[in-house]
Amino acid sequence: MPTESGSCSTARQAKQKRKSHSLSIRRTNSSEQERTGLPREMLEGQDSKLPSSVRSTLLELFGQIEREFENLYIENLELRREIDTLNERLAAEGQAIDGAELSKGQLKTKASHSTSQLSQKLKTTYKASTSKIVSSFKTTTSRAVCQLVKEYIGHRDGIWDVSVARTQPVVLGTASADHTALLWSIETGKCLVKYSGHVGSVNSIKFHPSEQLALTASGDQTAHIWRYVVQLPTPQPIADPSQQISGEDEVECSDKDEPDIDGDVSSDCPTIRVPLTSLKSHQGVVIAADWLVGGKQAVTASWDRTANLYDVETSELVHSLTGHDQELTHCCTHPTQRLVVTSSRDTTFRLWDFRDPSIHSVNVFQGHTDTVTSAVFTVGDNVVSGSDDRTVKVWDLKNMRSPIATIRTDSAINRINVCVGQKIIALPHDNRQVRLFDMSGVRLARLPRSSRQGHRRMVCCSAWSEDHPICNLFTCGFDRQAIGWNINIPALLQEK
C-alpha cells in the first residue's frame, strides 16, 4: 500500500510538471518520435529509467494530445465540406466566392476558436455574396451581353499588346514576347503577316492613322516602323456565339492550361524582316510606342526613364522627355490633339503638351500608390489611369488635384482601353478577369471565363474596335492567345 500511495504522489507531481512544462513535453515527444520513427506501442515496451507510473501517466497524456488533434482534424474535414457545399450553392446562383483562399485562411485559425469563427464567417460570406448577386446581376447576364467570337492562336509566347488597324483593310495586330508581331484577319482568325525584325520581345504595336504602317516597340531598345500589305481571306460563317456558352459558371483553370498550337501557324504567312525605319536613342527596353495625331511623329517610352519624340520621315530625335524617377510603363497620344501621356513605376503619370511649338509644358498627376501601368485619353479632357494598386482613376485635365471617379478592384490592372464613343473602360487584370466600367465608375459587366473559353493566364491588354460588325473588343494575355469579343453595347447600357 505505501507503494501505491507513492505512485499517486508521483503521478500528481508529474501532472503538475506537465502543466508548468507542457511545451517542453511536446517538444521532447516530437523530437523523440522524429528521431526513432517508432510507433507508440513500441515505445511502451522499451526500457526506461522512469517509474512505471510516471511512464503510464505520460503515455496517457500523449494519448490525450493525439486524440485532441484527431478531433481537430475531423472537424476541419467537416468544415471543408461545408465550404464546398456553400461554393456549389453560390455557383448555382451564378456567383462564385471571390475569396478563393477562404478555406486555407479559415483552417489556419486557432484550433480553440476555429469552429465558432469559421461558422460565423461562412454566414457573413454567404450573406454578402447573396447581396452581391441581388445588387449586381451583371455577372449572370454578362454571357448574353459579352460573347466570345474568335480566338487568335499562333504566338509561341505571351502576348503583351493588341491593336486594331484604323484604315482599310481592318486587321488585328498582336505583339508578343516571342520576338514577333502578327497581323490577323478578324473574321477568320488567319494569320496574314508576320513581322520578325526585332531581336527582343515585342512589347507594343500601334497602327498608323491613315497608312498601312505599323509601329512596334521592343526589348532590343528600338522601335520599328514597317509597312504591310494584306489581302483579307473570304470570311466564313461564324457559329452563333450563344451556342458556345455553357451553362456552367466560372471555374478556376491551371496556369499550365494553354491553347494547343499544332506547328507554327505563322510560318505559312508572308514574313517581313526589315523595317522601313528604326528609331534608336534609348538605353533600355522600349516598352511602348504610339503615333501622334497626323502620323508624322511618334513617341516611345522606355525603361531608361525617358520618352522620346521622333520625326517619322527622318528618324531624328526631336525631344527627349525626362522627369520620371523610375522606369516608364506606357505612353499614349491624344486622338485629335498634340498631347502625350506617359506612365511610370514612380506611381505618377505625366501629361506632355506639344500644341504650342514654342512651349512644351508638362503636368504631373499623383494619386496612385503603386506602379501606374497605363494612362489613356478619352474624348474631351479626360484621362483614365490604371495601376498595380488595384484602382482605376478618371481625371479631368483641367483639374489635376483629384480624380473625378475612382474604381476599386481586387487585382492589379494592366493596359486599359476606352471605348471612345460609348465611354466604356475595359480593365484587363492579373487574375485573368476582364471587367467593363463606365466613366463614372459603375461596373457594367465581366467577360465570361470558364474552362472552355476566356483567358487562362494574366490578361495584358485590351483594345476596342467600335466600328467592326463582328468583334468590337479584343484582349490578349500570357496564355499566348488573343480573343475577339462581341459586346452588345446597347443591351449593356440598358442594363445599367
Short mmCIF file of C-alpha atoms in Angstrom, two decimals:
data_model
loop_
_atom_site.label_atom_id
_atom_site.label_comp_id
_atom_site.label_asym_id
_atom_site.label_seq_id
_atom_site.Cartn_x
_atom_site.Cartn_y
_atom_site.Cartn_z
CA MET A 1 0.00 0.00 0.00
CA PRO A 2 2.78 2.51 0.68
CA THR A 3 3.99 1.79 -2.82
CA GLU A 4 0.55 2.66 -4.26
CA SER A 5 0.31 5.94 -2.36
CA GLY A 6 3.81 6.77 -3.51
CA SER A 7 2.69 6.13 -7.10
CA CYS A 8 -0.25 8.50 -6.71
CA SER A 9 2.04 11.15 -5.27
CA THR A 10 4.43 10.67 -8.13
CA ALA A 11 1.56 10.94 -10.62
CA ARG A 12 0.39 14.21 -9.09
CA GLN A 13 3.89 15.60 -9.31
CA ALA A 14 4.11 14.56 -12.93
CA LYS A 15 0.77 16.23 -13.60
CA GLN A 16 1.97 19.48 -12.04
CA LYS A 17 5.14 19.31 -14.08
CA ARG A 18 3.04 18.76 -17.17
CA LYS A 19 1.05 21.93 -16.50
CA SER A 20 4.13 24.05 -15.97
CA HIS A 21 6.26 22.49 -18.72
CA SER A 22 3.72 21.37 -21.32
CA LEU A 23 5.66 22.95 -24.16
CA SER A 24 8.82 21.08 -23.19
CA ILE A 25 6.96 17.79 -23.07
CA ARG A 26 5.53 18.36 -26.54
CA ARG A 27 8.93 19.18 -27.96
CA THR A 28 10.54 16.20 -26.24
CA ASN A 29 7.87 13.83 -27.51
CA SER A 30 8.01 15.27 -31.02
CA SER A 31 11.77 15.11 -31.24
CA GLU A 32 11.85 11.56 -29.87
CA GLN A 33 9.35 10.31 -32.43
CA GLU A 34 11.16 12.12 -35.24
CA ARG A 35 14.46 10.55 -34.25
CA THR A 36 13.21 7.00 -33.80
CA GLY A 37 10.18 6.93 -36.07
CA LEU A 38 8.72 4.21 -33.79
CA PRO A 39 5.02 3.84 -33.05
CA ARG A 40 3.62 4.33 -29.59
CA GLU A 41 3.20 0.61 -28.91
CA MET A 42 6.91 0.04 -29.35
CA LEU A 43 7.74 2.94 -27.05
CA GLU A 44 5.65 1.38 -24.32
CA GLY A 45 7.71 -1.77 -24.45
CA GLN A 46 11.12 -0.08 -24.23
CA ASP A 47 13.22 0.01 -21.05
CA SER A 48 13.16 3.35 -19.27
CA LYS A 49 14.64 4.75 -16.07
CA LEU A 50 11.31 6.45 -15.31
CA PRO A 51 8.99 4.77 -12.81
CA SER A 52 6.25 2.76 -14.49
CA SER A 53 3.54 5.01 -13.02
CA VAL A 54 5.18 8.11 -14.49
CA ARG A 55 5.56 6.41 -17.85
CA SER A 56 1.90 5.37 -17.90
CA THR A 57 0.84 8.89 -16.95
CA LEU A 58 2.96 10.42 -19.70
CA LEU A 59 1.69 7.95 -22.27
CA GLU A 60 -1.87 8.74 -21.23
CA LEU A 61 -1.19 12.46 -21.64
CA PHE A 62 0.33 11.90 -25.08
CA GLY A 63 -2.72 9.84 -25.97
CA GLN A 64 -4.98 12.71 -24.99
CA ILE A 65 -2.97 15.09 -27.16
CA GLU A 66 -3.24 12.67 -30.08
CA ARG A 67 -7.00 12.33 -29.67
CA GLU A 68 -7.34 16.11 -29.49
CA PHE A 69 -5.52 16.50 -32.79
CA GLU A 70 -7.65 13.77 -34.33
CA ASN A 71 -10.78 15.65 -33.28
CA LEU A 72 -9.43 18.87 -34.78
CA TYR A 73 -8.58 17.05 -38.00
CA ILE A 74 -12.08 15.60 -38.29
CA GLU A 75 -13.57 19.00 -37.51
CA ASN A 76 -11.53 20.62 -40.27
CA LEU A 77 -12.66 17.99 -42.76
CA GLU A 78 -16.28 18.77 -41.89
CA LEU A 79 -15.63 22.48 -42.31
CA ARG A 80 -14.08 21.85 -45.72
CA ARG A 81 -17.23 20.01 -46.77
CA GLU A 82 -19.34 22.94 -45.58
CA ILE A 83 -17.23 25.31 -47.66
CA ASP A 84 -17.55 23.10 -50.76
CA THR A 85 -21.32 22.93 -50.28
CA LEU A 86 -21.51 26.70 -49.95
CA ASN A 87 -19.40 27.22 -53.08
CA GLU A 88 -21.64 24.85 -55.06
CA ARG A 89 -24.74 26.71 -53.89
CA LEU A 90 -23.29 30.07 -54.83
CA ALA A 91 -22.07 28.76 -58.19
CA ALA A 92 -25.58 27.50 -58.94
CA GLU A 93 -26.88 31.02 -58.32
CA GLY A 94 -24.31 32.49 -60.70
CA GLN A 95 -21.86 33.95 -58.18
CA ALA A 96 -18.62 32.29 -57.08
CA ILE A 97 -16.95 33.27 -53.86
CA ASP A 98 -14.44 36.00 -54.64
CA GLY A 99 -12.07 34.85 -51.90
CA ALA A 100 -10.77 31.56 -53.25
CA GLU A 101 -8.41 31.36 -50.29
CA LEU A 102 -11.27 31.14 -47.78
CA SER A 103 -10.69 27.52 -46.81
CA LYS A 104 -6.96 27.98 -46.34
CA GLY A 105 -7.38 31.09 -44.24
CA GLN A 106 -10.04 29.58 -42.02
CA LEU A 107 -8.18 26.34 -41.47
CA LYS A 108 -5.23 28.33 -40.16
CA THR A 109 -7.37 29.85 -37.42
CA LYS A 110 -6.51 28.90 -33.85
CA ALA A 111 -7.85 25.44 -33.08
CA SER A 112 -9.75 26.51 -29.96
CA HIS A 113 -11.80 29.06 -31.91
CA SER A 114 -11.90 27.54 -35.39
CA THR A 115 -15.45 26.21 -35.25
CA SER A 116 -17.20 29.34 -34.00
CA GLN A 117 -15.15 31.79 -36.06
CA LEU A 118 -15.43 29.86 -39.31
CA SER A 119 -19.15 29.27 -39.00
CA GLN A 120 -19.68 32.98 -38.37
CA LYS A 121 -17.53 33.94 -41.36
CA LEU A 122 -19.34 31.42 -43.55
CA LYS A 123 -22.64 33.05 -42.64
CA THR A 124 -21.22 36.53 -43.30
CA THR A 125 -19.68 35.49 -46.61
CA TYR A 126 -22.88 33.84 -47.79
CA LYS A 127 -24.98 36.89 -46.89
CA ALA A 128 -22.52 39.25 -48.59
CA SER A 129 -22.32 37.12 -51.72
CA THR A 130 -26.09 36.77 -51.90
CA SER A 131 -26.43 40.52 -51.56
CA LYS A 132 -23.90 40.95 -54.34
CA ILE A 133 -25.97 38.67 -56.59
CA VAL A 134 -29.07 40.72 -55.99
CA SER A 135 -27.41 44.12 -56.34
CA SER A 136 -25.26 43.36 -59.41
CA PHE A 137 -26.95 40.85 -61.66
CA LYS A 138 -24.38 41.67 -64.36
CA THR A 139 -22.38 38.56 -63.51
CA THR A 140 -25.05 36.17 -64.72
CA THR A 141 -26.30 38.33 -67.57
CA SER A 142 -22.83 39.12 -68.97
CA ARG A 143 -22.90 35.92 -71.02
CA ALA A 144 -25.71 37.28 -73.16
CA VAL A 145 -24.14 40.73 -73.44
CA CYS A 146 -20.48 39.69 -73.89
CA GLN A 147 -19.83 36.77 -76.21
CA LEU A 148 -16.57 35.21 -77.34
CA VAL A 149 -16.42 35.20 -81.15
CA LYS A 150 -12.91 34.29 -82.27
CA GLU A 151 -9.58 33.13 -80.83
CA TYR A 152 -6.31 34.12 -82.49
CA ILE A 153 -3.72 31.44 -81.73
CA GLY A 154 -0.24 31.30 -83.21
CA HIS A 155 2.29 33.04 -80.98
CA ARG A 156 4.89 30.96 -79.19
CA ASP A 157 4.96 33.12 -76.06
CA GLY A 158 2.79 35.55 -74.12
CA ILE A 159 1.14 38.44 -75.95
CA TRP A 160 1.83 41.87 -74.49
CA ASP A 161 -0.29 44.12 -76.70
CA VAL A 162 -3.18 44.07 -79.14
CA SER A 163 -4.31 46.78 -81.55
CA VAL A 164 -6.78 47.28 -84.38
CA ALA A 165 -5.95 49.00 -87.69
CA ARG A 166 -7.63 52.35 -88.25
CA THR A 167 -7.63 52.09 -92.05
CA GLN A 168 -8.98 49.59 -94.56
CA PRO A 169 -8.47 46.69 -94.59
CA VAL A 170 -9.15 46.44 -90.85
CA VAL A 171 -6.82 43.87 -89.31
CA LEU A 172 -5.82 42.87 -85.80
CA GLY A 173 -2.23 43.26 -84.61
CA THR A 174 -0.56 41.43 -81.72
CA ALA A 175 2.86 41.98 -80.12
CA SER A 176 4.49 39.04 -78.37
CA ALA A 177 7.41 38.05 -76.18
CA ASP A 178 8.35 35.55 -78.92
CA HIS A 179 10.07 38.49 -80.77
CA THR A 180 7.34 38.76 -83.41
CA ALA A 181 4.29 40.82 -84.27
CA LEU A 182 1.44 39.19 -86.17
CA LEU A 183 -1.42 40.64 -88.21
CA TRP A 184 -4.67 38.70 -88.29
CA SER A 185 -7.89 38.53 -90.21
CA ILE A 186 -10.51 39.46 -87.64
CA GLU A 187 -13.24 37.42 -89.30
CA THR A 188 -11.35 34.18 -90.00
CA GLY A 189 -8.62 34.22 -87.35
CA LYS A 190 -5.99 33.55 -90.03
CA CYS A 191 -2.50 35.00 -89.68
CA LEU A 192 -1.87 37.40 -92.59
CA VAL A 193 1.58 38.89 -91.93
CA LYS A 194 4.44 38.12 -89.58
CA TYR A 195 6.99 40.76 -88.60
CA SER A 196 10.30 39.36 -87.32
CA GLY A 197 12.62 42.35 -87.49
CA HIS A 198 13.14 42.66 -83.73
CA VAL A 199 15.70 40.69 -81.74
CA GLY A 200 13.88 41.15 -78.45
CA SER A 201 10.38 40.88 -77.05
CA VAL A 202 7.85 42.96 -79.00
CA ASN A 203 6.10 44.96 -76.29
CA SER A 204 3.56 47.04 -78.19
CA ILE A 205 2.03 47.58 -81.62
CA LYS A 206 0.13 50.59 -82.99
CA PHE A 207 -1.24 51.28 -86.48
CA HIS A 208 -0.74 54.50 -88.44
CA PRO A 209 -3.87 56.68 -88.54
CA SER A 210 -4.04 56.82 -92.34
CA GLU A 211 -1.48 54.46 -93.93
CA GLN A 212 -0.71 50.76 -93.82
CA LEU A 213 2.15 51.24 -91.39
CA ALA A 214 2.75 49.59 -88.03
CA LEU A 215 4.84 50.89 -85.13
CA THR A 216 6.32 48.29 -82.77
CA ALA A 217 8.36 48.75 -79.58
CA SER A 218 10.82 46.13 -78.41
CA GLY A 219 13.10 44.93 -75.68
CA ASP A 220 16.00 45.35 -78.12
CA GLN A 221 15.94 49.09 -77.22
CA THR A 222 14.44 50.14 -80.56
CA ALA A 223 11.09 50.93 -82.14
CA HIS A 224 10.42 49.89 -85.73
CA ILE A 225 8.12 51.31 -88.38
CA TRP A 226 7.22 48.80 -91.07
CA ARG A 227 4.81 48.70 -93.99
CA TYR A 228 2.41 45.83 -94.54
CA VAL A 229 0.22 44.76 -97.45
CA VAL A 230 -2.53 42.27 -96.75
CA GLN A 231 -5.28 40.60 -98.68
CA LEU A 232 -8.18 39.54 -96.50
CA PRO A 233 -9.43 35.97 -96.99
CA THR A 234 -13.07 35.28 -97.73
CA PRO A 235 -14.91 35.31 -94.42
CA GLN A 236 -16.50 32.06 -93.34
CA PRO A 237 -19.77 31.86 -91.43
CA ILE A 238 -19.10 32.23 -87.72
CA ALA A 239 -21.03 29.99 -85.38
CA ASP A 240 -23.53 31.65 -83.11
CA PRO A 241 -21.52 32.59 -80.02
CA SER A 242 -24.53 31.93 -77.83
CA GLN A 243 -24.27 28.25 -78.75
CA GLN A 244 -20.74 28.18 -77.34
CA ILE A 245 -21.75 29.44 -73.94
CA SER A 246 -22.15 26.62 -71.48
CA GLY A 247 -24.48 26.69 -68.55
CA GLU A 248 -21.64 26.32 -66.09
CA ASP A 249 -20.25 29.27 -64.19
CA GLU A 250 -16.61 30.18 -63.96
CA VAL A 251 -14.14 27.56 -62.86
CA GLU A 252 -10.53 28.04 -61.93
CA CYS A 253 -8.04 26.91 -64.55
CA SER A 254 -4.44 25.96 -64.02
CA ASP A 255 -1.82 28.38 -65.25
CA LYS A 256 -0.46 25.48 -67.27
CA ASP A 257 -3.67 25.15 -69.26
CA GLU A 258 -2.87 26.91 -72.52
CA PRO A 259 -4.22 26.61 -76.04
CA ASP A 260 -2.79 23.82 -78.13
CA ILE A 261 -0.71 25.01 -81.07
CA ASP A 262 -0.13 22.46 -83.81
CA GLY A 263 3.01 23.72 -85.51
CA ASP A 264 3.77 27.34 -86.27
CA VAL A 265 0.63 28.78 -87.84
CA SER A 266 2.52 31.96 -88.75
CA SER A 267 5.01 30.04 -90.92
CA ASP A 268 2.56 29.98 -93.84
CA CYS A 269 2.00 33.76 -93.96
CA PRO A 270 4.32 36.37 -95.53
CA THR A 271 7.17 37.48 -93.26
CA ILE A 272 8.62 40.99 -93.05
CA ARG A 273 12.15 41.03 -91.69
CA VAL A 274 13.41 44.57 -92.34
CA PRO A 275 11.74 47.78 -91.11
CA LEU A 276 11.29 50.96 -93.08
CA THR A 277 12.64 52.96 -90.15
CA SER A 278 14.35 52.07 -86.89
CA LEU A 279 14.12 54.56 -84.00
CA LYS A 280 17.27 54.27 -81.90
CA SER A 281 18.01 56.56 -78.97
CA HIS A 282 17.04 54.66 -75.84
CA GLN A 283 19.43 52.98 -73.44
CA GLY A 284 16.90 50.48 -72.16
CA VAL A 285 13.87 48.39 -73.10
CA VAL A 286 11.32 50.29 -75.20
CA ILE A 287 8.09 49.28 -73.52
CA ALA A 288 5.57 51.22 -75.66
CA ALA A 289 5.21 53.48 -78.68
CA ASP A 290 2.43 55.47 -80.34
CA TRP A 291 1.72 57.81 -83.26
CA LEU A 292 1.00 61.48 -82.68
CA VAL A 293 -2.07 62.88 -84.42
CA GLY A 294 -1.39 63.09 -88.16
CA GLY A 295 1.17 60.27 -88.07
CA LYS A 296 4.22 62.45 -88.82
CA GLN A 297 5.74 61.95 -85.40
CA ALA A 298 5.97 59.04 -83.00
CA VAL A 299 6.62 58.81 -79.27
CA THR A 300 8.35 55.97 -77.41
CA ALA A 301 8.54 55.09 -73.70
CA SER A 302 11.48 53.24 -72.20
CA TRP A 303 12.83 51.64 -69.07
CA ASP A 304 15.65 54.22 -69.23
CA ARG A 305 13.09 56.59 -67.59
CA THR A 306 12.67 58.75 -70.70
CA ALA A 307 10.16 59.15 -73.50
CA ASN A 308 11.39 60.22 -76.93
CA LEU A 309 9.61 62.12 -79.69
CA TYR A 310 10.78 61.29 -83.22
CA ASP A 311 10.25 62.63 -86.70
CA VAL A 312 8.97 59.64 -88.67
CA GLU A 313 10.31 60.68 -92.06
CA THR A 314 13.88 61.39 -90.92
CA SER A 315 14.02 59.12 -87.83
CA GLU A 316 15.60 62.03 -85.95
CA LEU A 317 15.06 62.60 -82.25
CA VAL A 318 13.00 65.77 -81.78
CA HIS A 319 12.58 65.82 -77.98
CA SER A 320 13.68 63.68 -75.06
CA LEU A 321 11.08 63.84 -72.31
CA THR A 322 12.69 63.45 -68.88
CA GLY A 323 11.34 63.75 -65.36
CA HIS A 324 10.11 60.33 -64.29
CA ASP A 325 12.02 58.84 -61.35
CA GLN A 326 11.63 55.21 -62.40
CA GLU A 327 11.05 53.07 -65.49
CA LEU A 328 8.24 54.06 -67.84
CA THR A 329 5.47 51.52 -68.38
CA HIS A 330 3.32 53.03 -71.15
CA CYS A 331 2.69 56.00 -73.39
CA CYS A 332 -0.41 57.17 -75.22
CA THR A 333 -1.29 60.02 -77.58
CA HIS A 334 -4.48 62.05 -77.86
CA PRO A 335 -6.60 61.15 -80.94
CA THR A 336 -7.11 64.76 -82.06
CA GLN A 337 -4.56 66.94 -80.25
CA ARG A 338 -0.78 67.01 -79.85
CA LEU A 339 -0.85 65.65 -76.32
CA VAL A 340 1.13 62.73 -74.87
CA VAL A 341 0.67 60.95 -71.56
CA THR A 342 3.40 58.74 -70.06
CA SER A 343 3.03 56.43 -67.05
CA SER A 344 5.74 55.09 -64.78
CA ARG A 345 6.67 52.85 -61.90
CA ASP A 346 7.19 56.01 -59.84
CA THR A 347 3.38 55.97 -59.16
CA THR A 348 2.76 59.02 -61.39
CA PHE A 349 1.80 59.78 -64.97
CA ARG A 350 2.70 62.93 -66.86
CA LEU A 351 0.90 64.95 -69.49
CA TRP A 352 3.13 66.49 -72.18
CA ASP A 353 1.65 69.31 -74.28
CA PHE A 354 3.08 69.92 -77.78
CA ARG A 355 0.23 72.03 -79.13
CA ASP A 356 2.36 75.18 -78.93
CA PRO A 357 5.63 74.55 -80.81
CA SER A 358 7.48 77.06 -78.65
CA ILE A 359 6.27 75.77 -75.27
CA HIS A 360 6.32 72.13 -74.18
CA SER A 361 4.55 72.09 -70.86
CA VAL A 362 4.30 69.09 -68.54
CA ASN A 363 1.82 68.29 -65.79
CA VAL A 364 2.32 65.58 -63.16
CA PHE A 365 -0.63 63.52 -61.92
CA GLN A 366 -0.24 61.99 -58.46
CA GLY A 367 -2.89 59.80 -56.94
CA HIS A 368 -1.80 56.17 -57.17
CA THR A 369 0.20 54.28 -54.55
CA ASP A 370 1.88 51.78 -56.87
CA THR A 371 3.09 51.46 -60.46
CA VAL A 372 0.87 53.22 -63.00
CA THR A 373 0.61 50.54 -65.67
CA SER A 374 -1.15 52.72 -68.27
CA ALA A 375 -2.90 56.03 -68.81
CA VAL A 376 -5.08 56.72 -71.86
CA PHE A 377 -7.04 59.59 -73.32
CA THR A 378 -10.77 59.72 -73.90
CA VAL A 379 -12.80 62.13 -75.99
CA GLY A 380 -12.68 65.57 -74.43
CA ASP A 381 -10.50 66.47 -71.49
CA ASN A 382 -10.36 63.20 -69.56
CA VAL A 383 -7.55 60.74 -68.85
CA VAL A 384 -8.05 57.27 -67.38
CA SER A 385 -5.19 55.69 -65.43
CA GLY A 386 -4.77 52.13 -64.16
CA SER A 387 -2.35 50.91 -61.53
CA ASP A 388 -0.91 47.94 -59.68
CA ASP A 389 -2.58 49.43 -56.60
CA ARG A 390 -5.79 47.82 -57.95
CA THR A 391 -7.50 51.10 -58.77
CA VAL A 392 -8.52 52.95 -61.91
CA LYS A 393 -8.93 56.72 -61.76
CA VAL A 394 -10.68 59.10 -64.15
CA TRP A 395 -9.12 62.56 -64.31
CA ASP A 396 -10.15 65.93 -65.70
CA LEU A 397 -7.23 67.61 -67.45
CA LYS A 398 -8.49 70.96 -66.18
CA ASN A 399 -8.30 69.81 -62.56
CA MET A 400 -5.33 67.61 -61.75
CA ARG A 401 -5.60 67.71 -57.97
CA SER A 402 -8.02 64.83 -57.52
CA PRO A 403 -9.76 62.27 -59.77
CA ILE A 404 -13.41 62.70 -60.66
CA ALA A 405 -14.03 58.95 -60.27
CA THR A 406 -12.20 56.00 -58.70
CA ILE A 407 -12.77 52.33 -59.46
CA ARG A 408 -11.51 49.86 -56.86
CA THR A 409 -10.89 46.27 -57.90
CA ASP A 410 -9.48 43.05 -56.44
CA SER A 411 -6.48 42.67 -58.74
CA ALA A 412 -3.71 44.69 -60.38
CA ILE A 413 -4.73 46.37 -63.65
CA ASN A 414 -2.77 46.17 -66.88
CA ARG A 415 -3.10 48.14 -70.14
CA ILE A 416 -6.59 49.60 -70.19
CA ASN A 417 -8.55 50.84 -73.18
CA VAL A 418 -11.58 53.13 -73.53
CA CYS A 419 -14.42 52.76 -76.00
CA VAL A 420 -14.41 56.40 -77.03
CA GLY A 421 -17.91 56.57 -78.50
CA GLN A 422 -19.68 54.93 -75.55
CA LYS A 423 -17.13 55.86 -72.86
CA ILE A 424 -16.75 52.30 -71.60
CA ILE A 425 -13.48 51.26 -69.92
CA ALA A 426 -12.12 47.74 -70.39
CA LEU A 427 -9.93 46.62 -67.49
CA PRO A 428 -7.62 43.61 -68.00
CA HIS A 429 -6.45 42.11 -64.71
CA ASP A 430 -3.63 39.99 -63.37
CA ASN A 431 -6.23 37.49 -62.11
CA ARG A 432 -7.37 36.65 -65.70
CA GLN A 433 -10.55 38.70 -65.48
CA VAL A 434 -11.66 41.49 -67.83
CA ARG A 435 -14.25 43.90 -66.45
CA LEU A 436 -16.17 46.73 -68.09
CA PHE A 437 -16.97 50.01 -66.32
CA ASP A 438 -18.44 53.32 -67.33
CA MET A 439 -16.65 56.62 -66.78
CA SER A 440 -18.45 57.26 -63.52
CA GLY A 441 -17.12 54.02 -62.02
CA VAL A 442 -20.24 51.86 -62.38
CA ARG A 443 -19.49 48.25 -63.21
CA LEU A 444 -21.28 47.13 -66.37
CA ALA A 445 -20.13 43.55 -66.98
CA ARG A 446 -17.40 40.97 -66.70
CA LEU A 447 -16.28 38.99 -69.72
CA PRO A 448 -17.23 35.32 -69.27
CA ARG A 449 -14.45 32.90 -68.42
CA SER A 450 -14.74 29.17 -67.89
CA SER A 451 -12.72 26.03 -68.53
CA ARG A 452 -13.60 26.23 -72.22
CA GLN A 453 -13.36 29.93 -73.02
CA GLY A 454 -11.61 33.08 -71.94
CA HIS A 455 -8.04 33.66 -70.87
CA ARG A 456 -6.23 31.08 -68.76
CA ARG A 457 -3.44 33.36 -67.58
CA MET A 458 -2.88 37.05 -66.87
CA VAL A 459 -4.68 39.40 -69.30
CA CYS A 460 -2.18 42.01 -70.51
CA CYS A 461 -4.13 44.37 -72.75
CA SER A 462 -7.48 45.26 -74.27
CA ALA A 463 -8.45 47.20 -77.40
CA TRP A 464 -11.79 48.42 -78.70
CA SER A 465 -12.85 48.43 -82.36
CA GLU A 466 -16.12 50.29 -82.28
CA ASP A 467 -16.95 50.08 -85.99
CA HIS A 468 -16.34 46.38 -86.56
CA PRO A 469 -19.63 44.50 -87.04
CA ILE A 470 -18.47 41.20 -85.50
CA CYS A 471 -15.80 41.86 -82.86
CA ASN A 472 -15.67 45.18 -81.06
CA LEU A 473 -13.35 44.27 -78.17
CA PHE A 474 -10.08 42.36 -78.20
CA THR A 475 -7.98 41.05 -75.33
CA CYS A 476 -4.63 39.28 -75.09
CA GLY A 477 -2.63 37.60 -72.36
CA PHE A 478 0.15 35.34 -71.17
CA ASP A 479 -1.75 32.30 -72.45
CA ARG A 480 -0.38 33.14 -75.94
CA GLN A 481 -3.76 33.93 -77.47
CA ALA A 482 -5.80 36.97 -78.39
CA ILE A 483 -9.59 36.84 -78.19
CA GLY A 484 -12.23 38.75 -80.12
CA TRP A 485 -15.46 39.55 -78.26
CA ASN A 486 -18.82 40.84 -79.33
CA ILE A 487 -20.12 43.31 -76.75
CA ASN A 488 -23.79 44.19 -77.10
CA ILE A 489 -23.29 47.79 -76.01
CA PRO A 490 -26.98 48.87 -76.24
CA ALA A 491 -28.00 45.94 -74.04
CA LEU A 492 -25.11 46.67 -71.70
CA LEU A 493 -26.11 50.28 -71.26
CA GLN A 494 -29.77 49.34 -70.93
CA GLU A 495 -28.96 47.04 -68.01
CA LYS A 496 -27.11 49.90 -66.38
#
